[in-house]
Coordinates of C-alpha atoms in Angstrom, one line a residue:
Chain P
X562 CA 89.3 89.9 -5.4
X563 CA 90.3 92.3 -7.8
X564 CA 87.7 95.6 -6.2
X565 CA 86.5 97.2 -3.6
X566 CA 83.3 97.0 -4.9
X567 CA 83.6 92.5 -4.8
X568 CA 84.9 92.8 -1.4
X569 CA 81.5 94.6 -0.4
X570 CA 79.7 91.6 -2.3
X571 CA 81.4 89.5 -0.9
X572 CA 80.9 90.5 2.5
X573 CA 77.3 91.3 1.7
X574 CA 76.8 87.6 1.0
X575 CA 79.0 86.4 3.9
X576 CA 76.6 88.5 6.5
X577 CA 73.4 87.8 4.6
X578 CA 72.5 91.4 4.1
X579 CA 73.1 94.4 2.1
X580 CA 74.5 96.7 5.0
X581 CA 78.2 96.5 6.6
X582 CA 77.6 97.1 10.0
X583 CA 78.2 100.7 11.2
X584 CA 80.9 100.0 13.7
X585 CA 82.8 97.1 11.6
X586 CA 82.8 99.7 8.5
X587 CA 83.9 102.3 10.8
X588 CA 86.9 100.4 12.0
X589 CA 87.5 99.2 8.4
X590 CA 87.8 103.2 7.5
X591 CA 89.9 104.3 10.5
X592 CA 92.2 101.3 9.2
X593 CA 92.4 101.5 5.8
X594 CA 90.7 104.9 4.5
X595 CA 88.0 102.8 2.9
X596 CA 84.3 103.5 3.2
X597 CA 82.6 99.8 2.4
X598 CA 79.5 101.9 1.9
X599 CA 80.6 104.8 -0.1
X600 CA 83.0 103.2 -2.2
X601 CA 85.5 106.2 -3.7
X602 CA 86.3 105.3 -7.6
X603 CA 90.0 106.2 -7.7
X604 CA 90.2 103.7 -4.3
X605 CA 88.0 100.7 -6.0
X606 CA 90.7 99.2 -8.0
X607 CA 93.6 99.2 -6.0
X608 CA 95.3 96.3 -5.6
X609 CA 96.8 97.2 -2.4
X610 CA 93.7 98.8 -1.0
X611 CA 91.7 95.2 -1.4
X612 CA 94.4 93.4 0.0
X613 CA 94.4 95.8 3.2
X614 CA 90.5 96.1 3.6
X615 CA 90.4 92.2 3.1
X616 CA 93.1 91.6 5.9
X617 CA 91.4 94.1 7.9
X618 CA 87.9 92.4 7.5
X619 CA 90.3 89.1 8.4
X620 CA 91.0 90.5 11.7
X621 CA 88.2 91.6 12.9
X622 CA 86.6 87.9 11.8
X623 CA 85.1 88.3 8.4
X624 CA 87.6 86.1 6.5
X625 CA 86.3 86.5 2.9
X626 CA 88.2 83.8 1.1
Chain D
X373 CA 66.9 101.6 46.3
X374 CA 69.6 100.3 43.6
X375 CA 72.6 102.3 43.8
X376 CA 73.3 105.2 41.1
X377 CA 76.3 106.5 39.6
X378 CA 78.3 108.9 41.8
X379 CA 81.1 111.3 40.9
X380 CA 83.6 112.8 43.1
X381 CA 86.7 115.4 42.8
X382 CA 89.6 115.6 45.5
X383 CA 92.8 117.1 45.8
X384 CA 94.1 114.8 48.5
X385 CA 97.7 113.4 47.0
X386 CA 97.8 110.9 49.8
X387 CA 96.6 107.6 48.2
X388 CA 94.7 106.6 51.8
X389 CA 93.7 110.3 52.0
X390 CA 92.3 110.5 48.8
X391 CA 90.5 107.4 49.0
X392 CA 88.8 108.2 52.2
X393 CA 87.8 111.7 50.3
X394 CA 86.4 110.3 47.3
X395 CA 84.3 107.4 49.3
X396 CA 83.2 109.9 51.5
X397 CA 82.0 112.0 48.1
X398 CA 80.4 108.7 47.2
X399 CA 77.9 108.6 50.4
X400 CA 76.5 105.3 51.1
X401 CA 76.6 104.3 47.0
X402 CA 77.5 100.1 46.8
X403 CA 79.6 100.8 43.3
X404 CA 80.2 97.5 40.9
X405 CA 82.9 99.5 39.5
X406 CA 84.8 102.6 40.6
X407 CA 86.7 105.0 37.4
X408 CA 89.0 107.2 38.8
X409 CA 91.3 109.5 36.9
X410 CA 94.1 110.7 38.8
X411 CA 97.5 113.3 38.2
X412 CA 100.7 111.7 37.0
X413 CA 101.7 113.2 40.8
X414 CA 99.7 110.3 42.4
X415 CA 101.0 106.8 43.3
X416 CA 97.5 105.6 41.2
X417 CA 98.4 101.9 42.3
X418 CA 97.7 102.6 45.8
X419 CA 95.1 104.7 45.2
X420 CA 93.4 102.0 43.2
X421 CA 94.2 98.9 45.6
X422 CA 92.7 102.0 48.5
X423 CA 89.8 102.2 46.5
X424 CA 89.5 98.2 46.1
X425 CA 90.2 98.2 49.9
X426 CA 86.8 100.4 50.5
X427 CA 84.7 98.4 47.9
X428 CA 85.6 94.9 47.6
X429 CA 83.2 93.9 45.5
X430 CA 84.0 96.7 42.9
X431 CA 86.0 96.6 40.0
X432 CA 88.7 99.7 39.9
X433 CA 89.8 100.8 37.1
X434 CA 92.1 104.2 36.3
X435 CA 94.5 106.3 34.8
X436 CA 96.9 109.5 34.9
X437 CA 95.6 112.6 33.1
X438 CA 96.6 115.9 31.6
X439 CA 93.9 117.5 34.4
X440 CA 90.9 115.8 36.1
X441 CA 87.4 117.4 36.1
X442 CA 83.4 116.6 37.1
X443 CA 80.3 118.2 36.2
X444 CA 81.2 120.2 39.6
X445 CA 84.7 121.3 39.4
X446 CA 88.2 120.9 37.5
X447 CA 91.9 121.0 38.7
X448 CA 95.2 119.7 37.7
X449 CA 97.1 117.2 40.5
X450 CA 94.1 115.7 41.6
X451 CA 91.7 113.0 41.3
X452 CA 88.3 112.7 39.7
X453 CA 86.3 110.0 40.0
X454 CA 82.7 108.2 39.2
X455 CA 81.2 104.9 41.3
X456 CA 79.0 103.4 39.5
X457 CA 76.2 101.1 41.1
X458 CA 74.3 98.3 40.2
X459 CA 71.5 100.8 39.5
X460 CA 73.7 101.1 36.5
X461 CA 75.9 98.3 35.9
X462 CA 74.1 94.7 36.2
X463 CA 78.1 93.0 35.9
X464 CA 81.4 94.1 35.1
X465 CA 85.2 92.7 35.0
X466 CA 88.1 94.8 34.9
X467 CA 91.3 93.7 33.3
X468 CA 95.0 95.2 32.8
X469 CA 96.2 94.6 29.7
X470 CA 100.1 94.3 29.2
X471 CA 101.7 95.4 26.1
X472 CA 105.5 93.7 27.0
X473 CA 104.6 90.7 24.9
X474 CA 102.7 91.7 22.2
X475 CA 99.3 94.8 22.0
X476 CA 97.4 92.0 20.4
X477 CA 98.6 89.4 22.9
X478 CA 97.9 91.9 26.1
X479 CA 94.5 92.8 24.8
X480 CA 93.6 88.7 24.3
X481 CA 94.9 87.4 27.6
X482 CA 92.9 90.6 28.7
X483 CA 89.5 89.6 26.8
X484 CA 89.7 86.2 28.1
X485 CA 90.4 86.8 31.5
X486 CA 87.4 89.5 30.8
X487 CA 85.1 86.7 29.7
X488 CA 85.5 84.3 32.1
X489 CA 84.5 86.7 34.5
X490 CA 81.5 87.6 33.0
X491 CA 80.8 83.9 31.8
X492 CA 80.4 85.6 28.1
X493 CA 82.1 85.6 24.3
X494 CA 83.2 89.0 23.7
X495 CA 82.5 88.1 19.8
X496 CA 78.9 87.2 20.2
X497 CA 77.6 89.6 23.4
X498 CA 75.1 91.3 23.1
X499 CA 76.0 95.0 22.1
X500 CA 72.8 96.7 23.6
X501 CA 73.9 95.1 26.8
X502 CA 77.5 95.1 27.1
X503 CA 80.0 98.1 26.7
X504 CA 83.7 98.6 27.0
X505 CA 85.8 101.5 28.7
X506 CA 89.4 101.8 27.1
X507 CA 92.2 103.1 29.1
X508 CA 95.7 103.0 26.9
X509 CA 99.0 104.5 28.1
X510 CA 99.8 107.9 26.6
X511 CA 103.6 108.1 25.3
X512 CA 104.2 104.8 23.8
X513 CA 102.2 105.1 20.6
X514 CA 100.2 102.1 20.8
X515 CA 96.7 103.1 21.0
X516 CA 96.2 102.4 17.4
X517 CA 97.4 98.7 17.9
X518 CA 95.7 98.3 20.8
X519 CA 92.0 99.9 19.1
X520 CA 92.2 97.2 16.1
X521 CA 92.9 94.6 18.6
X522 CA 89.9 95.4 20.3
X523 CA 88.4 95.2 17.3
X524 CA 89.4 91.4 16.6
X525 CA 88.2 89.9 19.9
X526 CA 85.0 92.4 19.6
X527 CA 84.1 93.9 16.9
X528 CA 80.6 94.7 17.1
X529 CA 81.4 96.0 21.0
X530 CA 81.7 99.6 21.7
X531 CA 84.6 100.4 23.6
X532 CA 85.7 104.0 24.5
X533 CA 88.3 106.1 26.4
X534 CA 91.0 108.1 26.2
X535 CA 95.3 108.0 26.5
X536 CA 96.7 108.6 29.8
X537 CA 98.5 111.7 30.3
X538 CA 101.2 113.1 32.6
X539 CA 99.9 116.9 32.1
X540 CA 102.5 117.9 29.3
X541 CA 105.4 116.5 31.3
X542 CA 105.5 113.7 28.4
X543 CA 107.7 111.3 31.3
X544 CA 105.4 108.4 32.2
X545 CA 101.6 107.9 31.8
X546 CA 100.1 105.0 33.7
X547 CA 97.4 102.6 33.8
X548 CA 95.9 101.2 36.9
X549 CA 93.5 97.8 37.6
X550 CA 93.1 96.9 41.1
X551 CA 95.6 97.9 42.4
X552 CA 98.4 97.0 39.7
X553 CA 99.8 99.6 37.5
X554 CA 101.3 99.3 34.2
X555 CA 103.1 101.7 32.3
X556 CA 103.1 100.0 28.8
X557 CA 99.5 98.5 28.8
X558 CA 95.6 99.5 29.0
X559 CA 93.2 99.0 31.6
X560 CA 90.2 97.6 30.2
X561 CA 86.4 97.3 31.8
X562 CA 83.8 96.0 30.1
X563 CA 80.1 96.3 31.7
X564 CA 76.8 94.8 31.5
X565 CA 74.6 97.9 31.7
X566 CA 71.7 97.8 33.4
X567 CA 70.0 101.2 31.8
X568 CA 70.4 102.5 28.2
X569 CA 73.3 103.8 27.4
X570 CA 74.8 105.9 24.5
X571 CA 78.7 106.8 23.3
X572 CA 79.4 110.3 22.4
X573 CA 82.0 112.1 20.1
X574 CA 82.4 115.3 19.5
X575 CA 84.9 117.7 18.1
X576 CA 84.9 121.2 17.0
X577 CA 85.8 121.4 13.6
X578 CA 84.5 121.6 10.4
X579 CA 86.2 120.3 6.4
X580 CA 87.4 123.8 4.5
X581 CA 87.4 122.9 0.8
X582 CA 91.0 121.6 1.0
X583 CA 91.4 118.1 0.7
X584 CA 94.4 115.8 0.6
X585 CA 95.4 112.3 -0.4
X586 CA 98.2 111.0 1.2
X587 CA 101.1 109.7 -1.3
X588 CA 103.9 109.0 1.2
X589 CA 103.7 108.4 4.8
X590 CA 105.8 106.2 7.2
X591 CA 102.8 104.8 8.9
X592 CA 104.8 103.7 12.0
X593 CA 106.4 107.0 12.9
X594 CA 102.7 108.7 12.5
X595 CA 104.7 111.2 9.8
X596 CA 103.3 112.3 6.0
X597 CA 105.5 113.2 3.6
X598 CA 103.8 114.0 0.2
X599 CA 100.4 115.0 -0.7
X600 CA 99.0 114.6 -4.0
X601 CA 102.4 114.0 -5.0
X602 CA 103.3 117.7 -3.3
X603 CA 105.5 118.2 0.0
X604 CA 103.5 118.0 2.7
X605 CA 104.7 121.3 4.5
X606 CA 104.4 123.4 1.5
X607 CA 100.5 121.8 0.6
X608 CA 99.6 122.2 4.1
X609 CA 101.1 126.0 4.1
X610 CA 98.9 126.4 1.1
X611 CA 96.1 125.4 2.3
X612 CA 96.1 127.7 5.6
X613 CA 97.7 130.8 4.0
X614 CA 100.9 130.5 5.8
X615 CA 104.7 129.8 4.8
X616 CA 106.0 126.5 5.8
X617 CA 107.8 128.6 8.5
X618 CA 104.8 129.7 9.8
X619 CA 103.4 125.7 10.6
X620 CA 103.5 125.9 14.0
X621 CA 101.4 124.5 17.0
X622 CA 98.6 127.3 16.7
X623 CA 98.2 126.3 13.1
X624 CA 97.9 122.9 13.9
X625 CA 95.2 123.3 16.8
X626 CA 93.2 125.6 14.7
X627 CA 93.6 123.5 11.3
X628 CA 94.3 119.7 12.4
X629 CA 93.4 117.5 9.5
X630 CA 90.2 115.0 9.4
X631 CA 89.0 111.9 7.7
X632 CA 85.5 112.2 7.3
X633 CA 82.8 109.5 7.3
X634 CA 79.9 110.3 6.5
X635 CA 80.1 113.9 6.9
X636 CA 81.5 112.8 10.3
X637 CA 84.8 113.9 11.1
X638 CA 87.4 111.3 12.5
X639 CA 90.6 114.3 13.6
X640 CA 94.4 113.4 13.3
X641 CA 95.9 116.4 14.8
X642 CA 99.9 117.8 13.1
X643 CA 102.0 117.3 16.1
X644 CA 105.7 118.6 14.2
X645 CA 107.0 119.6 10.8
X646 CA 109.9 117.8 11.2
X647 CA 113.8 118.7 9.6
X648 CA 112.9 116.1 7.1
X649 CA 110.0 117.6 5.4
X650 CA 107.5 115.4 7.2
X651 CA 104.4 116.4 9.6
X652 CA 104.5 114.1 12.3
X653 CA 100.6 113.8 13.6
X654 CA 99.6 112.4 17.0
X655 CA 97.8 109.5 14.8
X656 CA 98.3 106.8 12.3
X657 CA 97.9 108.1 8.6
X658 CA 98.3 105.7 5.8
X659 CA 98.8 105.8 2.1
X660 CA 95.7 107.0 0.3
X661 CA 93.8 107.9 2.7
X662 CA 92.4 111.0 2.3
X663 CA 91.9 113.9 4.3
X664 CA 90.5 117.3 4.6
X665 CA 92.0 120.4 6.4
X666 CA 89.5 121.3 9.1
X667 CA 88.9 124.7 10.4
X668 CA 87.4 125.8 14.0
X669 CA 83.8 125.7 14.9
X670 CA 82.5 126.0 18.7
X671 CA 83.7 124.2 21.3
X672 CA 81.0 124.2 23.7
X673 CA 77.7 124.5 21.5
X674 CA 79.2 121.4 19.9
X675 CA 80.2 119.5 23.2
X676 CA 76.6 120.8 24.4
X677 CA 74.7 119.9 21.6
X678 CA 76.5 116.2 21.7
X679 CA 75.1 115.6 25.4
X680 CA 71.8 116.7 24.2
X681 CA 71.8 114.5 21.5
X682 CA 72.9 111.7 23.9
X683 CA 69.6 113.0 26.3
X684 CA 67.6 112.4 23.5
X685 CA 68.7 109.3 22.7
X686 CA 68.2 108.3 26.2
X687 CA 64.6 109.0 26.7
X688 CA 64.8 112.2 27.6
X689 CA 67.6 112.7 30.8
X690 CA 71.2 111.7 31.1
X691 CA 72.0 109.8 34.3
X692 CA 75.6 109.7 34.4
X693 CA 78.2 109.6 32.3
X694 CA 82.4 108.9 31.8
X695 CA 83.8 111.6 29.9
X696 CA 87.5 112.0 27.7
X697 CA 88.8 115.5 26.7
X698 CA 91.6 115.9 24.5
X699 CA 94.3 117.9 25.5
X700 CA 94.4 120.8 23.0
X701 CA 90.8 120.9 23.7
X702 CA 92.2 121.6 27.2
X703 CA 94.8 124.2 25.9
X704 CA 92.0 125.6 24.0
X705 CA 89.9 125.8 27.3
X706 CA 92.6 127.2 29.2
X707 CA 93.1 130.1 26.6
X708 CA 89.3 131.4 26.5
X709 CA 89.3 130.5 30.0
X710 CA 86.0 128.3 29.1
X711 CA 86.4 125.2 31.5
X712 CA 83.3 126.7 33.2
X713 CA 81.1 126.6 30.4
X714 CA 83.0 123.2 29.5
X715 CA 81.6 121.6 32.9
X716 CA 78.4 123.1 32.0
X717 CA 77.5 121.0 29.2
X718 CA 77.1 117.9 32.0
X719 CA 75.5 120.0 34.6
X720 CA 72.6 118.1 35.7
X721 CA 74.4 114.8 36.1
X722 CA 77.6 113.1 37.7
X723 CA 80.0 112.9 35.2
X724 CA 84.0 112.3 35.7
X725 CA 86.4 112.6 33.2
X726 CA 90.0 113.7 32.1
X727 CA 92.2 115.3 29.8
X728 CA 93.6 112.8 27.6
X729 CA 96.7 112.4 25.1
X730 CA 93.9 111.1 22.6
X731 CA 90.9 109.2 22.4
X732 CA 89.7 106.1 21.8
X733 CA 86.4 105.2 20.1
X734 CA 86.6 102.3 17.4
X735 CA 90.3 103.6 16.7
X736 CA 92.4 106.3 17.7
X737 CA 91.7 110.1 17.4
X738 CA 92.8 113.5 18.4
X739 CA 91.3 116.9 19.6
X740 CA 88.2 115.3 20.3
X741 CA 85.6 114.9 23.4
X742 CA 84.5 110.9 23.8
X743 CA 82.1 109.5 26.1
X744 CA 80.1 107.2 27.8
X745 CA 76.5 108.5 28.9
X746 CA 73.7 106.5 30.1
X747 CA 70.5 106.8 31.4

């Protein structure tokens, strides 16, 4: 995944709806910086960002590959 | 009549003594688990296999503090405690988790040893029902570790707490379960409530209009180094009208820095400007995260109004609660002499708390007031 913004797609579709949950976001920001459902633009393309909100969301059981 | 939650305060040192003191503060309440937040002073182990001693059928669970305090008094070298019965708590397990081989590995063997207790998955319980209490050891720096693994065997599980403390001696902090301690570890409890039930955080700052991205910080060390490609000493000077010289710990209790989410502020208090250049924080900051320097607000209209949201949330009445102070909120306490007021905000209730060397609530934080409240 190349954004911020796919990762939040993708998880989207991997839970079947169109909100992260409040405390999985929450821990996702406290990890990473990243709010999954106020996406900041200078964050959304970072390649190291993704990988670290991806391996967080890996963690806590939402593999999204 | 189902049992209630109960809290009680002693100044016994004694473990034997104490425990006599606090299960005769208890009355005839039949706890299914017993908190208990004791000074550094205190042989805790004792006091907690004491405690088990009395109520067999309890799970006791515990830490050292930075002060002890109830909705009905305060000290430091004490203990504070809350039963709570199964007016309250329909189940519960306690576990000790050990940090020697691993924070993810103690938290696991901890969550399994959790589950089989309770006969549930910690990944698929039900979160109205079930809620955790977090207890990490203060000195080692490991709360952060220990909060995401949380977050892996149970992330849709609210578990809350605090560090232990050793009231500013910054020796040894300690975690109790039953009777054994651990010095490098948490003490976990997990509970199937049987009322509603509500976690509280609170803090008394606000954002001022400076705001920082972090460009270089050695995670590990909790320790910035550059801001928006600046020197973290001299931004941060900036930013509170002081020299660099002037950083010291009343700057950083009055201007501690804070992630905010959704106008929700998460604090990471400045501990140090270090030799180096760095500002060594009591929490994890990473690359790119961004921050905002945070100025003062009020303590206790903001601790009160947080228990009154947490009333309202409950139908109406708070019926007991567990409750983790930070310790510069302490300091801050101590200075406008306030802990009266402090208690205040939980008259009405049993509550039993401590002053922590952080807080834990979905990760680690600083200069902030969690809880657990329920009906």
């Amino acid at each position: 995944m190349q954004s911020l913004e796919e990762v939040r797609h993708a998880l989207h579709a991997r839970l079947g709806a169109t909100d992260v949950p409040k405390l999985v976001n929450t821990r996702v920001f406290l990890r990473t910086g990243v709010n999954l459902s106020d996406i900041r633009g200078d964050q959304n393309a970072d390649p190291a960002l993704v990988a670290r909100v991806v391996g967080a969301l890996h963690d806590f059981g939402y593999p999204l590959s | 009549m189902q049992s209630p939650s109960v809290s009680a305060l002693t100044d016994r040192r004694d473990p034997a003594e104490a425990a006599a003191d606090l299960a005769r503060q208890f009355g005839a309440a039949a706890p299914r688990a017993v908190v208990f937040f004791c000074s550094h002073h205190h042989d805790g182990a004792a006091l907690s296999a004491a405690l088990r001693a009395r109520y067999p059928d309890a799970e006791v669970v515990g830490c050292t503090t930075a002060g002890e305090f109830t909705e009905s008094g305060h000290g430091r070298g004490g203990v504070s405690a809350l039963a709570l019965g199964e007016g309250v708590v329909r189940a519960c397990r306690g576990a000790l988790a050990r940090f020697g081989g691993g924070v993810e590995e103690g938290i696991r063997a901890a969550a399994r040893g959790m589950e089989e207790g309770l006969g549930i998955e910690l990944r698929s319980a039900d979160a109205s029902r079930y809620v955790g209490v977090v207890l990490v050891e203060g000195l080692r720096g490991k709360e952060e570790e220990a909060n995401h693994a949380l977050g892996m065997v149970a992330p849709t599980l609210q578990f809350v707490g605090g560090s232990a403390g050793d009231d500013l001696d910054f020796r040894e902090t300690r975690v109790f379960h039953n009777g054994e301690a651990s010095d490098d570890g948490a003490a976990l409890l997990l509970m199937e409530m049987a009322v509603p039930f509500t976690v509280t955080k609170t803090c008394s700052f606000e954002p001022t209009e400076h705001a920082f991205t972090i460009t270089r910080a050695d995670v590990a060390s909790r320790t910035v180094y550059e801001v928006d490609g600046r020197p973290v000493l001299e931004a941060y000077a900036d930013a509170v009208s002081a020299g660099s010289g002037a950083l010291d710990g009343g700057v950083f209790m009055r201007h501690p820095w804070g992630m905010m989410l959704d106008r929700e502020p998460w604090i990471r208090s400045p501990q140090q400007a270090l030799a180096d250049g760095g500002l060594k924080f009591y929490c994890q900051i990473e690359e790119g995260m961004r921050l905002h320097v945070m100025r003062g607000t009020d303590l206790i209209g903001q601790t009160d109004a947080s228990v009154r949201r947490a009333a309202g949330e409950l139908g109406g009445r708070v019926g007991g609660g567990l409750i983790f102070n930070c310790i510069l909120r302490r300091l801050e306490l101590d200075r406008a002499e306030a802990h009266d007021p402090f208690r205040a905000t939980f008259a009405g209730f049993p509550a039993a708390g401590f002053h922590t060397y952080g807080e834990s609530y979905l990760g680690h934080i600083n200069q902030t007031c969690t809880g657990l409240l329920f009906a």
